[in-house]
Tab-separated table of C-alpha atoms and ligand atoms in Angstrom:
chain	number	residue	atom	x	y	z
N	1	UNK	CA	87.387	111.038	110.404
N	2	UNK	CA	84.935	112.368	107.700
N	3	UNK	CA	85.508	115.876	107.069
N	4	UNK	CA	83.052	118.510	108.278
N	5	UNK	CA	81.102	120.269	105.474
N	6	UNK	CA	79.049	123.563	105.899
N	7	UNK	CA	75.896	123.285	107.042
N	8	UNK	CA	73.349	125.744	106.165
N	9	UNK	CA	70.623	124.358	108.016
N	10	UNK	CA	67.756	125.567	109.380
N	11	UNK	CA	67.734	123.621	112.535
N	12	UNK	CA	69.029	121.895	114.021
N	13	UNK	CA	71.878	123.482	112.961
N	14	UNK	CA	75.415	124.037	112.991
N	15	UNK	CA	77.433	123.873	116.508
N	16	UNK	CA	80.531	125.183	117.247
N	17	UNK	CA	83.455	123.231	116.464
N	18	UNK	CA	85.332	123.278	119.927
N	19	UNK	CA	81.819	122.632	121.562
N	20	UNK	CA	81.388	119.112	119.904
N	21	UNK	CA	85.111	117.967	120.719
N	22	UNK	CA	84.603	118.797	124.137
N	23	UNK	CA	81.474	117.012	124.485
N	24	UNK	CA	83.095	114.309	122.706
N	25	UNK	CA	85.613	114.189	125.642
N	26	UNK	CA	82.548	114.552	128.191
N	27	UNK	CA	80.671	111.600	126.897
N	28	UNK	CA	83.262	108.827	127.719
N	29	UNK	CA	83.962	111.200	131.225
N	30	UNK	CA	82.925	114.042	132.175
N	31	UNK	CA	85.670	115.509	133.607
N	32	UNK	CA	87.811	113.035	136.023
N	33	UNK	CA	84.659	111.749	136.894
N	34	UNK	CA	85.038	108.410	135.265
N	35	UNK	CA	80.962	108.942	134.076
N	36	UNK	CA	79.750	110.315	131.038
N	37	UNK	CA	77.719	113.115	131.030
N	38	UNK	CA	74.540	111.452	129.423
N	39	UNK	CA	75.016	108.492	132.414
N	40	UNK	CA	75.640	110.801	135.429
N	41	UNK	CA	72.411	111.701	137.503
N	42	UNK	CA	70.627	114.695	136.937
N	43	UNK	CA	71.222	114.921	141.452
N	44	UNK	CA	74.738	113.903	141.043
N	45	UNK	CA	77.626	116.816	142.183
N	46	UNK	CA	79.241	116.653	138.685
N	47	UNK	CA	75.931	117.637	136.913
N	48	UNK	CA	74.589	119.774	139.791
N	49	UNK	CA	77.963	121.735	138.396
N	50	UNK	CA	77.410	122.114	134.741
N	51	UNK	CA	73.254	122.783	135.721
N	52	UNK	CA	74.706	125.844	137.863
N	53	UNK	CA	77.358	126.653	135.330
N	54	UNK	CA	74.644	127.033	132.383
N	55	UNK	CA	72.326	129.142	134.080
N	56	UNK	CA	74.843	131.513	135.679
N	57	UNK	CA	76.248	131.982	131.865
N	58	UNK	CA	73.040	132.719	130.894
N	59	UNK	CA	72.555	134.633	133.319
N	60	UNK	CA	75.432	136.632	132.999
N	61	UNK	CA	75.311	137.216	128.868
N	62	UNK	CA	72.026	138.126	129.206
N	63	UNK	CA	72.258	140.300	131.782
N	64	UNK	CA	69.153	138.468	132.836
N	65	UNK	CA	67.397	140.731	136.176
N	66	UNK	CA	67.062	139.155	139.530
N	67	UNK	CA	63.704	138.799	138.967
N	68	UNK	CA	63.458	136.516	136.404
N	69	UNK	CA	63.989	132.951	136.395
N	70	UNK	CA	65.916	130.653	133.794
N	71	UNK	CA	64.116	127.464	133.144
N	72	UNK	CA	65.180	124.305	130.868
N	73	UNK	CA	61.993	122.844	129.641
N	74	UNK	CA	61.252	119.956	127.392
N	75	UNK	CA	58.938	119.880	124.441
N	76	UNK	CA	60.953	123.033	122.496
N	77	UNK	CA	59.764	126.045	121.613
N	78	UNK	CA	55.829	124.304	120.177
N	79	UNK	CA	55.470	123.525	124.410
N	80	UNK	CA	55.562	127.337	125.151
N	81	UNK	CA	53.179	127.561	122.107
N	82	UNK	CA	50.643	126.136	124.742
N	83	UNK	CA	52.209	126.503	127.793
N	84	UNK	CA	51.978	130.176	128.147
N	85	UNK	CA	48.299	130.668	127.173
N	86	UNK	CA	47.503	127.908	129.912
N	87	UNK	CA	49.539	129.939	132.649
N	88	UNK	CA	48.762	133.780	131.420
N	89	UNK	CA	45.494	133.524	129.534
N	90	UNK	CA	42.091	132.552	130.808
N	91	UNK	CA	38.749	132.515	128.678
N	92	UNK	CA	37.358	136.240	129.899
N	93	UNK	CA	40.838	138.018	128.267
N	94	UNK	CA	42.544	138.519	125.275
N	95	UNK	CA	45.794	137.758	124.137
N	96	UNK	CA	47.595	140.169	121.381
N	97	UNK	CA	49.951	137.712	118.569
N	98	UNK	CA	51.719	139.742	116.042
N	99	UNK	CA	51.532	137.342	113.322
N	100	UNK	CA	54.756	137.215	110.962
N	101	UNK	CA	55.412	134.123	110.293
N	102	UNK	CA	54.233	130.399	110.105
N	103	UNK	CA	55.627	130.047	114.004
N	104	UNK	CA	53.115	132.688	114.618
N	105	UNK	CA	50.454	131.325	113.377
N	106	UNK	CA	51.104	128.245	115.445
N	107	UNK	CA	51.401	129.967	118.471
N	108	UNK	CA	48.033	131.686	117.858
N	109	UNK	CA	46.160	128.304	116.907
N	110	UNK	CA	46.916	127.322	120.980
N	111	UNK	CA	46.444	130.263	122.050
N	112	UNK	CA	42.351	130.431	120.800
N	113	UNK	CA	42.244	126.835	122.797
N	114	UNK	CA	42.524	128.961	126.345
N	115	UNK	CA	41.121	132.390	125.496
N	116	UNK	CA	40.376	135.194	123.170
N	117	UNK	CA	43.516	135.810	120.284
N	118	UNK	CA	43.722	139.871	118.845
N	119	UNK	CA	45.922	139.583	115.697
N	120	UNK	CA	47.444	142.859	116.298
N	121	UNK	CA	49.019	142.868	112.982
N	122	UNK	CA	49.836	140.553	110.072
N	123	UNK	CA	52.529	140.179	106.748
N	124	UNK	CA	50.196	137.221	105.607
N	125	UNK	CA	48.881	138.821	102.648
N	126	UNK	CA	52.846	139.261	100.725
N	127	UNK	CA	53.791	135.869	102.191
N	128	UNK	CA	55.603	136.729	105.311
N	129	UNK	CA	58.175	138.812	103.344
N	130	UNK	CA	57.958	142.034	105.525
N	131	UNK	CA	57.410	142.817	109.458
N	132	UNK	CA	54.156	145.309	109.491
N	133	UNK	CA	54.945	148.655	111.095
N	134	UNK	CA	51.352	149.105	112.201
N	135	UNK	CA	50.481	147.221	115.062
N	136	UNK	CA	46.837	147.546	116.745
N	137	UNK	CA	46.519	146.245	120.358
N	138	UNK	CA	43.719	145.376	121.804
N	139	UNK	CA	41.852	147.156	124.965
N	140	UNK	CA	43.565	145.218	127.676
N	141	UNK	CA	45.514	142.358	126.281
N	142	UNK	CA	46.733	139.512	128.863
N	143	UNK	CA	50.280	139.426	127.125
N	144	UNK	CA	51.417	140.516	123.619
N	145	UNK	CA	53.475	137.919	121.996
N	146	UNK	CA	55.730	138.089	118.600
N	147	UNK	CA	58.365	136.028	117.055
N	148	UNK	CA	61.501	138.326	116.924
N	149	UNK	CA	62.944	136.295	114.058
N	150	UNK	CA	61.294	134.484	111.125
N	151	UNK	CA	63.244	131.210	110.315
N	152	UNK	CA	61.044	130.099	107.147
N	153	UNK	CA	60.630	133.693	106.012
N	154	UNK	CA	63.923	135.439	106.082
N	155	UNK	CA	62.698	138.424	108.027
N	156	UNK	CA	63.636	140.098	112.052
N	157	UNK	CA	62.363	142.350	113.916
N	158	UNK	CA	65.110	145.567	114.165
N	159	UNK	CA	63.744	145.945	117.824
N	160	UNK	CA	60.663	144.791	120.203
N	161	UNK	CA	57.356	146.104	119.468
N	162	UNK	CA	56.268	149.055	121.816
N	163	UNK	CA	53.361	147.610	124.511
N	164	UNK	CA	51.771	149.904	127.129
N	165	UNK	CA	53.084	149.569	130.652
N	166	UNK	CA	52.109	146.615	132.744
N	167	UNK	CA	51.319	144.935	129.643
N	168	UNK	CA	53.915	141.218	129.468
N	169	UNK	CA	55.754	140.869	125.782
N	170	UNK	CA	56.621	137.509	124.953
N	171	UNK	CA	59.038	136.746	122.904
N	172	UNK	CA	59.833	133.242	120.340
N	173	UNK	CA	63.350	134.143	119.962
N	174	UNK	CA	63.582	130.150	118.774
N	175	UNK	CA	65.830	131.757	115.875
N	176	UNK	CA	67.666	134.714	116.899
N	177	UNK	CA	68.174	134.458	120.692
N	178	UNK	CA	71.301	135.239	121.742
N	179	UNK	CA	72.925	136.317	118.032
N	180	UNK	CA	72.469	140.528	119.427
N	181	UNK	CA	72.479	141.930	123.078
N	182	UNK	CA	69.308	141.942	124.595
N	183	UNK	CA	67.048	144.018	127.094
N	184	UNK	CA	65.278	141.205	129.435
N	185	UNK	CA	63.717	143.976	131.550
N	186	UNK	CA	61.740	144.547	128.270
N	187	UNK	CA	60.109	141.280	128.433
N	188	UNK	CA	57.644	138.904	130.243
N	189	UNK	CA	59.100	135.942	129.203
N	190	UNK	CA	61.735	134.964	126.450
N	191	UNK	CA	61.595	131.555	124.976
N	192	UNK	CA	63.512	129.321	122.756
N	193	UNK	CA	63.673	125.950	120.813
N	194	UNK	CA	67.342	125.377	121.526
N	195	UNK	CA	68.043	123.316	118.319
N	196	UNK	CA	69.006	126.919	116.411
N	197	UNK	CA	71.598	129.139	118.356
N	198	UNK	CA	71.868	127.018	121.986
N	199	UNK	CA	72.082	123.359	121.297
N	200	UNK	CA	70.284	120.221	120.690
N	201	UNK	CA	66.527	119.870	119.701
N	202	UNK	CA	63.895	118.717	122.296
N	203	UNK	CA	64.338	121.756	124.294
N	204	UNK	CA	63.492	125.251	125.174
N	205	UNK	CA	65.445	127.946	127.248
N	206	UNK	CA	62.429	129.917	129.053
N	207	UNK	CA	63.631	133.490	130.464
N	208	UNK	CA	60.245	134.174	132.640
N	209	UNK	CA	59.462	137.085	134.847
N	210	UNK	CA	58.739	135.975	138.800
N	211	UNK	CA	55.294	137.771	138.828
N	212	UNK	CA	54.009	135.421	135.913
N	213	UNK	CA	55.389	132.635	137.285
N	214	UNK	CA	53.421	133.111	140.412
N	215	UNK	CA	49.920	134.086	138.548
N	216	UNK	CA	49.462	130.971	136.345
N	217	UNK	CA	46.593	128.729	137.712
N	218	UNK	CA	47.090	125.612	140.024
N	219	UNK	CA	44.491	123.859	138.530
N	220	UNK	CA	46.599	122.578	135.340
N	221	UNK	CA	48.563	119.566	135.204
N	222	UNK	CA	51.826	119.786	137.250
N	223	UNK	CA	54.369	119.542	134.653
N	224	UNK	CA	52.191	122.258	132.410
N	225	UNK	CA	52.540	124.832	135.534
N	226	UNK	CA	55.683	127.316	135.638
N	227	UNK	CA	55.945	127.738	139.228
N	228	UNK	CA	56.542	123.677	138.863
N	229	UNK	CA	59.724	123.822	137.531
N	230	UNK	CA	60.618	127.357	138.966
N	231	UNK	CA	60.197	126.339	142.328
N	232	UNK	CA	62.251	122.742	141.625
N	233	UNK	CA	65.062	124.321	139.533
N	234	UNK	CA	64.152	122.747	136.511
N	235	UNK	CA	64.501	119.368	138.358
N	236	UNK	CA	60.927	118.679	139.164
N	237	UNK	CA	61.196	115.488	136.838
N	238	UNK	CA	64.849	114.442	135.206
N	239	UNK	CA	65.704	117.508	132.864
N	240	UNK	CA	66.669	117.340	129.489
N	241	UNK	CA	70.661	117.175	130.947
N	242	UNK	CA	72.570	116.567	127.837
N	243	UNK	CA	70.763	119.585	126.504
N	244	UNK	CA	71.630	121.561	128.890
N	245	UNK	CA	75.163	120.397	129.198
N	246	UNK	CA	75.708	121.503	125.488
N	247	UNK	CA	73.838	124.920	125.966
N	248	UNK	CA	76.388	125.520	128.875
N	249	UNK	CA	79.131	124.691	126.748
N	250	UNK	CA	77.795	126.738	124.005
N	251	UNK	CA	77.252	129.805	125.915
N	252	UNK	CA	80.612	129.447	127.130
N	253	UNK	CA	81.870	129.902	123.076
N	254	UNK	CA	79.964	132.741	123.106
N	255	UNK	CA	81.228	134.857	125.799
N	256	UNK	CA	84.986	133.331	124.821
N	257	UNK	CA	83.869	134.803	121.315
N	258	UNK	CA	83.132	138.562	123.080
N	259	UNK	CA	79.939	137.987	124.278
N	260	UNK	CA	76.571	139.395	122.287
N	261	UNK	CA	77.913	142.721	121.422
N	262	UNK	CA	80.914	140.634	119.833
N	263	UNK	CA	78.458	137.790	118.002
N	264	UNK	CA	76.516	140.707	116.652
N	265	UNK	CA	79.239	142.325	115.010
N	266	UNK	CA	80.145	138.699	113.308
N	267	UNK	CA	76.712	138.057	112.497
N	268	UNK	CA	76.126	141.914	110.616
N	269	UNK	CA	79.963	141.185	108.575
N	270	UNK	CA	78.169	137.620	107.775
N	271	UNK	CA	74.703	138.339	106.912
N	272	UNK	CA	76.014	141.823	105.455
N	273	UNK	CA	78.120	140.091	103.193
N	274	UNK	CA	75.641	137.819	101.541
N	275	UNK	CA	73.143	140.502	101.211
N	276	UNK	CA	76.016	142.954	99.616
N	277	UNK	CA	76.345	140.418	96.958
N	278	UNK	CA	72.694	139.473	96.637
N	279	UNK	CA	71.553	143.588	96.002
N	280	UNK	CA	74.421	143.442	92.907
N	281	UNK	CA	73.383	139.802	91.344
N	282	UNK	CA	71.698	139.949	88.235
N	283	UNK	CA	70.590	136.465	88.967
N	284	UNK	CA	69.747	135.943	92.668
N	285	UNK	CA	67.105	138.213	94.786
N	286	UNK	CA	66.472	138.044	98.050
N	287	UNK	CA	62.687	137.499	99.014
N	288	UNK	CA	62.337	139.562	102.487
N	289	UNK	CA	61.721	143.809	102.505
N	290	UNK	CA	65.184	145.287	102.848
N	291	UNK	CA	64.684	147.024	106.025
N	292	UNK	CA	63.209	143.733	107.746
N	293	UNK	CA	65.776	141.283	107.167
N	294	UNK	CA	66.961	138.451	109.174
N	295	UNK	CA	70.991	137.758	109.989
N	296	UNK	CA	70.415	134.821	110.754
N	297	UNK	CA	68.238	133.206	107.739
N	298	UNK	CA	69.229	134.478	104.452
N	299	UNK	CA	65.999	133.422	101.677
N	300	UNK	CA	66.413	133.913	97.926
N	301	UNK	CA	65.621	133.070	94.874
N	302	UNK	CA	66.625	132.938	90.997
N	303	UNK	CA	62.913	133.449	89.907
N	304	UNK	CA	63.045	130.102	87.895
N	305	UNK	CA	62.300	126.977	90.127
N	306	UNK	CA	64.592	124.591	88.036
N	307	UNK	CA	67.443	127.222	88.365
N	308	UNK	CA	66.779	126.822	91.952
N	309	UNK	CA	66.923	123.519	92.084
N	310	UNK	CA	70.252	123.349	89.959
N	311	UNK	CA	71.804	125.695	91.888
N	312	UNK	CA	70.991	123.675	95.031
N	313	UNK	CA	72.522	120.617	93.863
N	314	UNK	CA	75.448	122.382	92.534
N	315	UNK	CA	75.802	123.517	95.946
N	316	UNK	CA	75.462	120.179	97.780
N	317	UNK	CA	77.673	118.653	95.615
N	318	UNK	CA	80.364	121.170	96.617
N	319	UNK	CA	80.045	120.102	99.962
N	320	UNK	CA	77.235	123.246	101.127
N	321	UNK	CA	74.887	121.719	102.660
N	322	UNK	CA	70.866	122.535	103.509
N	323	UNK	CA	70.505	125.377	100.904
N	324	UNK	CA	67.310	124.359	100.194
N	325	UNK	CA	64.223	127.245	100.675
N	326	UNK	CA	61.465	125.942	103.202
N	327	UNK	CA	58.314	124.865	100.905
N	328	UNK	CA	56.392	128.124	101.373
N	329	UNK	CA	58.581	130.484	100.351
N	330	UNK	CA	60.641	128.058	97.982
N	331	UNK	CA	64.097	128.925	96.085
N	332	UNK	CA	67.203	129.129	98.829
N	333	UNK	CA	67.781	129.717	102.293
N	334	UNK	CA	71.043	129.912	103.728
N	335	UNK	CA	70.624	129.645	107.687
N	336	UNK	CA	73.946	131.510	109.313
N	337	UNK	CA	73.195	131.480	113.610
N	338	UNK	CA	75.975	132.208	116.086
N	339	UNK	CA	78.287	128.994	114.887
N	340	UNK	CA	78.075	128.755	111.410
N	341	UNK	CA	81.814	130.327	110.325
N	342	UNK	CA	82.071	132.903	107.991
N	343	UNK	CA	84.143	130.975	105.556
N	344	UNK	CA	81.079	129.092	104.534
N	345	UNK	CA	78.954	132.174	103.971
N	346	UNK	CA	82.402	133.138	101.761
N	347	UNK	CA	82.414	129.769	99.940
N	348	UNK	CA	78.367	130.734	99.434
N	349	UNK	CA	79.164	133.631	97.668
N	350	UNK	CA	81.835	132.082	95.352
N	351	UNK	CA	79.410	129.461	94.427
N	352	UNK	CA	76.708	132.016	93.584
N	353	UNK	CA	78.595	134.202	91.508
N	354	UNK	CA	80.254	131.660	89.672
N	355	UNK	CA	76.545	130.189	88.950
N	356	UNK	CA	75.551	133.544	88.129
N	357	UNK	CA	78.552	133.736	85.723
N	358	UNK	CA	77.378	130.593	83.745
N	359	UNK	CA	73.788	131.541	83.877
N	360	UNK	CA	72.970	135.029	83.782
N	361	UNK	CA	71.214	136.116	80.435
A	401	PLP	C1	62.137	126.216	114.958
A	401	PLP	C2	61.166	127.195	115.523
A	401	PLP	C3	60.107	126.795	116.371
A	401	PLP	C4	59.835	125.344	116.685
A	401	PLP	O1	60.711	124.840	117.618
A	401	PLP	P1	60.520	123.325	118.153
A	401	PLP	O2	61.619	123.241	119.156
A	401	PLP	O3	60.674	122.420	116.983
A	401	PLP	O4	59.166	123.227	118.760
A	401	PLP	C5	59.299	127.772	116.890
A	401	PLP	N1	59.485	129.075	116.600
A	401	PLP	C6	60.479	129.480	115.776
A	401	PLP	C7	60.642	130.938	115.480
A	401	PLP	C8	61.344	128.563	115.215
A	401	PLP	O5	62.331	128.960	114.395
């Protein structure tokens, strides 16, 4: 077998180890069931199991209320982008986006296809690199959504933005869910594109409260309604099953691994590392406000795009993979979620430095 190299990706990313031998195992047979778990029926006892075993994990790290619901929808984390808007927003109201990020931006763009968008705040004018501390909400907003972690841009919110009782926050937690605990109660709804810290692309984990559910309009297209797949248990059509099979079985590593106050300990000595090293180098910078940024996407730069560059292929060549920046913000980006070990972000660091060695002036 080829050896396994580190992959800094962005997403999708890396997976734990023990997660892809197991489903390994589980596609040939899941369990002693003589069917593999991308042939058994989404109806069928054996998957009805790992459904039920997914959500009551998440569920149980979460510490998800009673009164939410756990959904597995297709279309990742873009779907929600429109989905919510069609369900909580109607062309008479407002809906608040705190605009940090390219994500943002996106999410905003659907939004203004349903109703009225207040940009509460915005970090577009120093490219991203900062999460505003001024946020200005508008009279009555419908919702007030964010995105609590900035994939291209390096930067994460240290904790939800404030919103005035009765008011839903949403959350795109597409890049950070899951790597600290978390206060559901907080929150209207809590999505994610699995591809980053749960599991394979294509879909989203939704964390919705039952009051929304119930308020969306009947009017939309079936599949585009909440209460569609709340009501059906995410089996209103056949589910994305192999994603959630490898969600379950990654949220099983996690609370094996401690749970979220555990992961967040790992992911501070990991991020905390790289950024140790990167406030000492003489040669690399990182590109997001100190007190804004993200554990789980580390961006930087040399300054000098052909350093960049050089660096990056020295890199790949070492066998550290997906170093390269995202096109807006350019230089390096070293993307560290739940499962990527701490040995890589170790073998980073002895790759910059030696760089640094050979090319500092
Ligand atoms: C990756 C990402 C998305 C897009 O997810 P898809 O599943 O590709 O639609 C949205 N928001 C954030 C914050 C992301 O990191």
């Amino acid at each position: 077998m080829t050896e396994r190299i580190y992959n800094f990706s962005a997403g999708p990313a890396a997976l734990p180890l023990p997660v892809l031998e197991q489903a390994q195992k589980d596609l040939i047979s899941l369990g002693d069931t003589g069917i593999g778990v991308l042939e058994h029926s989404h109806r069928s006892k054996a998957f009805l199991a790992v459904y039920e075993a997914a959500e009551s994990l998440c569920r149980e790290i979460a510490g998800v209320p009673d009164n939410y619901k756990v959904l597995f929808l297709q279309g990742g984390a873009s779907s929600q982008f429109y989905m919510i808007p069609m369900n909580l927003l109607s062309k008479d109201q407002t809906a608040d986006y705190l605009v940090t990020g390219s994500w943002s931006k996106k999410a905003v763009k659907e939004a203004k296809v349903f109703g009225n968008v207040n940009i509460a705040c915005s970090s577009e004018d120093k490219n991203f690199s900062y999460i505003p501390e001024a946020v200005s909400l508008s009279e009555k907003p419908a919702y007030v959504h964010y995105t609590s972690n900035n994939t291209i841009y390096g930067t994460e919110f240290a904790t939800e933005p404030e919103v005035p009782a009765g008011v839903p926050l949403i959350c795109d937690a597409s890049s950070d869910i899951f790597s600290r605990p978390i206060d559901i109660s907080k929150y209207g709804i809590v999505y994610a594109g699995a591809q980053k810290n749960l599991g394979p692309s294509g879909m989203a984990l939704v964390i919705i409260r039952d009051d929304l559910i119930e308020q969306g309009p009947t009017d939309i297209p079936t599949m585009l309604q909440y209460r569609t797949h709340s009501e059906a248990g995410s089996m209103f059509n056949t589910p994305p099953t192999f994603g959630i099979y490898v969600l379950g079985q990654v949220l099983q590593w996690l609370k094996d691994q401690g749970g979220l106050e555990a992961v967040q300990q790992k992911n501070r000595a990991k991020a905390g590392k790289l950024y140790d090293y990167l406030e000492q180098s003489s040669l690399f910078k990182p590109t997001a406000a100190k007190q804004d940024r993200s554990l789980m996407n580390v961006t930087f730069v040399t300054g000098d795009a052909d350093l960049d560059a050089q660096f990056i292929a020295q890199a790949t060549a070492a066998g550290l993979d997906g170093l390269k920046g995202h096109r807006s913000v350019g230089g390096m980006r070293a993307s560290i979620y739940n499962a990527f070990p701490e040995a890589g972000v170790d073998k980073l660091i002895e790759m910059m430095s030696q760089f640094e060695k050979e090319h500092a002036s």
